[in-house]
Amino acid sequence: MGAFLQLGNFKLLSWGGGNDRFTRTPSGWSIDPDFEYNKTSATWEVVSGREMDLFNTTGQLNKVVMRHASMFANGRFVHKKKDGTKDGKVIEDSPLVELLENPNPLQSGEEWLTEVAINYWVYGNNVILPVKGSALSEYPSVLNNLPWKQIKIKSTGKRWNQTKIDEIIKEYRVCYSDGVDDIYKPSEVLHFRRSGGK
């Protein structure tokens, strides 16, 4: 009997059985097993960790995501200033366009945007760390995509009466095997998320 696999907006029909089934909550999060609803202390929320395996081993999903990522990464950036006209005035030699075309020392703009799109469509999330070389700079000097599979989000345990993200999320922690983690406040990163969708 066939079974449906849904990852974000992608629904695929797969055949076969076995006990290796992928499950994901509608919001894309699974709650840490130690979480109890009556606790007032902060809790950890993590993704299931199987998304990239499915992306790499399911050809139909890989093809759709990579096509979208390729189209997204092949765009051309233009920085325009609003000047009262319909299209706006193009800013020549924009430092923002230069940053997006060369976001960090290890990736070209196309590689970086491809990674943004893959993270967004496979995990439903992408976290960007903008790094300023100087506090006086208007724009960051570097943009890095943090490895979503290694990110744990520490929440405050509160969700409904808050007005700011730092009242909901305490920190983003990038966990490494050596035990030395990188920790970022919500104000230090740009977190793009995609809702479950149909």
mmCIF file of C-alpha atoms in Angstrom, residues 21-135:
data_model
loop_
_atom_site.group_PDB
_atom_site.id
_atom_site.type_symbol
_atom_site.label_atom_id
_atom_site.label_comp_id
_atom_site.label_asym_id
_atom_site.label_seq_id
_atom_site.Cartn_x
_atom_site.Cartn_y
_atom_site.Cartn_z
ATOM 1 C CA ARG A 21 8.724 6.759 8.822
ATOM 2 C CA PHE A 22 9.217 10.484 8.815
ATOM 3 C CA THR A 23 6.921 12.551 10.975
ATOM 4 C CA ARG A 24 6.779 16.261 11.461
ATOM 5 C CA THR A 25 4.481 18.505 13.402
ATOM 6 C CA PRO A 26 2.442 21.009 11.330
ATOM 7 C CA SER A 27 4.580 23.920 12.501
ATOM 8 C CA GLY A 28 7.802 22.130 11.635
ATOM 9 C CA TRP A 29 8.947 21.715 15.230
ATOM 10 C CA SER A 30 9.103 18.735 17.541
ATOM 11 C CA ILE A 31 9.078 19.416 21.252
ATOM 12 C CA ASP A 32 11.969 18.149 23.349
ATOM 13 C CA PRO A 33 10.892 14.937 25.165
ATOM 14 C CA ASP A 34 11.763 16.465 28.544
ATOM 15 C CA PHE A 35 9.301 19.306 27.993
ATOM 16 C CA GLU A 36 6.346 19.434 30.363
ATOM 17 C CA TYR A 37 3.578 21.961 29.853
ATOM 18 C CA ASN A 38 3.452 22.898 33.529
ATOM 19 C CA LYS A 39 7.152 23.835 33.668
ATOM 20 C CA THR A 40 7.900 27.530 33.901
ATOM 21 C CA SER A 41 11.567 27.207 32.896
ATOM 22 C CA ALA A 42 12.706 27.622 29.307
ATOM 23 C CA THR A 43 12.494 24.651 26.948
ATOM 24 C CA TRP A 44 14.425 23.513 23.884
ATOM 25 C CA GLU A 45 12.693 23.062 20.548
ATOM 26 C CA VAL A 46 14.418 21.124 17.766
ATOM 27 C CA VAL A 47 13.547 19.863 14.297
ATOM 28 C CA SER A 48 13.434 16.125 13.733
ATOM 29 C CA GLY A 49 16.686 16.039 11.767
ATOM 30 C CA ARG A 50 15.434 13.805 8.925
ATOM 31 C CA GLU A 51 14.594 16.522 6.406
ATOM 32 C CA MET A 52 17.971 16.670 4.648
ATOM 33 C CA ASP A 53 18.172 12.861 4.446
ATOM 34 C CA LEU A 54 14.809 12.839 2.686
ATOM 35 C CA PHE A 55 15.872 15.651 0.376
ATOM 36 C CA ASN A 56 19.063 13.787 -0.571
ATOM 37 C CA THR A 57 17.380 10.390 -1.106
ATOM 38 C CA THR A 58 14.055 11.367 -2.714
ATOM 39 C CA GLY A 59 14.725 12.281 -6.332
ATOM 40 C CA GLN A 60 11.338 13.858 -6.967
ATOM 41 C CA LEU A 61 11.696 16.188 -3.975
ATOM 42 C CA ASN A 62 15.330 16.982 -4.757
ATOM 43 C CA LYS A 63 14.504 17.936 -8.343
ATOM 44 C CA VAL A 64 11.687 20.315 -7.367
ATOM 45 C CA VAL A 65 13.689 22.024 -4.599
ATOM 46 C CA MET A 66 16.833 22.327 -6.733
ATOM 47 C CA ARG A 67 14.866 23.810 -9.640
ATOM 48 C CA HIS A 68 13.418 26.455 -7.323
ATOM 49 C CA ALA A 69 16.836 27.081 -5.727
ATOM 50 C CA SER A 70 18.470 27.445 -9.142
ATOM 51 C CA MET A 71 15.880 29.975 -10.326
ATOM 52 C CA PHE A 72 16.111 31.889 -7.045
ATOM 53 C CA ALA A 73 19.928 31.999 -7.161
ATOM 54 C CA ASN A 74 20.104 33.130 -10.789
ATOM 55 C CA GLY A 75 18.344 36.422 -10.139
ATOM 56 C CA ARG A 76 20.049 39.786 -10.633
ATOM 57 C CA PHE A 77 20.103 42.292 -7.788
ATOM 58 C CA VAL A 78 19.239 45.932 -8.369
ATOM 59 C CA HIS A 79 19.177 48.507 -5.564
ATOM 60 C CA LYS A 80 16.627 51.247 -6.159
ATOM 61 C CA LYS A 81 15.930 54.403 -4.241
ATOM 62 C CA LYS A 82 12.380 55.675 -3.988
ATOM 63 C CA ASP A 83 12.259 59.014 -5.742
ATOM 64 C CA GLY A 84 8.545 59.465 -6.330
ATOM 65 C CA THR A 85 8.583 57.719 -9.700
ATOM 66 C CA LYS A 86 6.974 54.382 -10.383
ATOM 67 C CA ASP A 87 10.209 52.363 -10.665
ATOM 68 C CA GLY A 88 12.617 54.404 -8.561
ATOM 69 C CA LYS A 89 16.185 55.395 -9.328
ATOM 70 C CA VAL A 90 18.843 52.668 -9.653
ATOM 71 C CA ILE A 91 21.733 53.144 -7.239
ATOM 72 C CA GLU A 92 24.975 52.403 -9.068
ATOM 73 C CA ASP A 93 27.789 50.605 -7.205
ATOM 74 C CA SER A 94 25.486 49.814 -4.280
ATOM 75 C CA PRO A 95 27.295 48.258 -1.278
ATOM 76 C CA LEU A 96 24.138 46.232 -0.593
ATOM 77 C CA VAL A 97 24.206 44.650 -4.078
ATOM 78 C CA GLU A 98 27.942 44.007 -3.689
ATOM 79 C CA LEU A 99 27.268 42.243 -0.364
ATOM 80 C CA LEU A 100 24.546 40.038 -1.882
ATOM 81 C CA GLU A 101 26.787 39.135 -4.823
ATOM 82 C CA ASN A 102 29.719 38.322 -2.493
ATOM 83 C CA PRO A 103 28.120 37.446 0.861
ATOM 84 C CA ASN A 104 31.064 35.706 2.545
ATOM 85 C CA PRO A 105 34.631 34.513 1.839
ATOM 86 C CA LEU A 106 33.572 30.880 1.300
ATOM 87 C CA GLN A 107 30.554 31.312 -1.009
ATOM 88 C CA SER A 108 29.618 33.203 -4.125
ATOM 89 C CA GLY A 109 26.262 34.980 -4.198
ATOM 90 C CA GLU A 110 24.776 32.130 -6.244
ATOM 91 C CA GLU A 111 26.020 29.445 -3.816
ATOM 92 C CA TRP A 112 24.764 31.409 -0.831
ATOM 93 C CA LEU A 113 21.318 31.970 -2.362
ATOM 94 C CA THR A 114 21.076 28.294 -3.350
ATOM 95 C CA GLU A 115 21.756 27.353 0.267
ATOM 96 C CA VAL A 116 19.144 29.890 1.447
ATOM 97 C CA ALA A 117 16.532 28.324 -0.854
ATOM 98 C CA ILE A 118 17.394 24.728 0.081
ATOM 99 C CA ASN A 119 17.209 25.485 3.817
ATOM 100 C CA TYR A 120 13.943 27.355 3.334
ATOM 101 C CA TRP A 121 12.238 24.617 1.298
ATOM 102 C CA VAL A 122 13.698 21.545 3.006
ATOM 103 C CA TYR A 123 13.657 22.676 6.632
ATOM 104 C CA GLY A 124 11.057 25.439 6.349
ATOM 105 C CA ASN A 125 13.610 27.711 8.026
ATOM 106 C CA ASN A 126 16.777 29.617 7.273
ATOM 107 C CA VAL A 127 18.803 31.590 9.790
ATOM 108 C CA ILE A 128 21.213 34.218 8.478
ATOM 109 C CA LEU A 129 23.962 35.697 10.609
ATOM 110 C CA PRO A 130 24.896 39.199 9.370
ATOM 111 C CA VAL A 131 28.393 40.184 10.515
ATOM 112 C CA LYS A 132 29.458 43.837 10.557
ATOM 113 C CA GLY A 133 33.148 44.550 10.071
ATOM 114 C CA SER A 134 32.639 47.948 11.671
ATOM 115 C CA ALA A 135 29.966 49.290 13.997
#
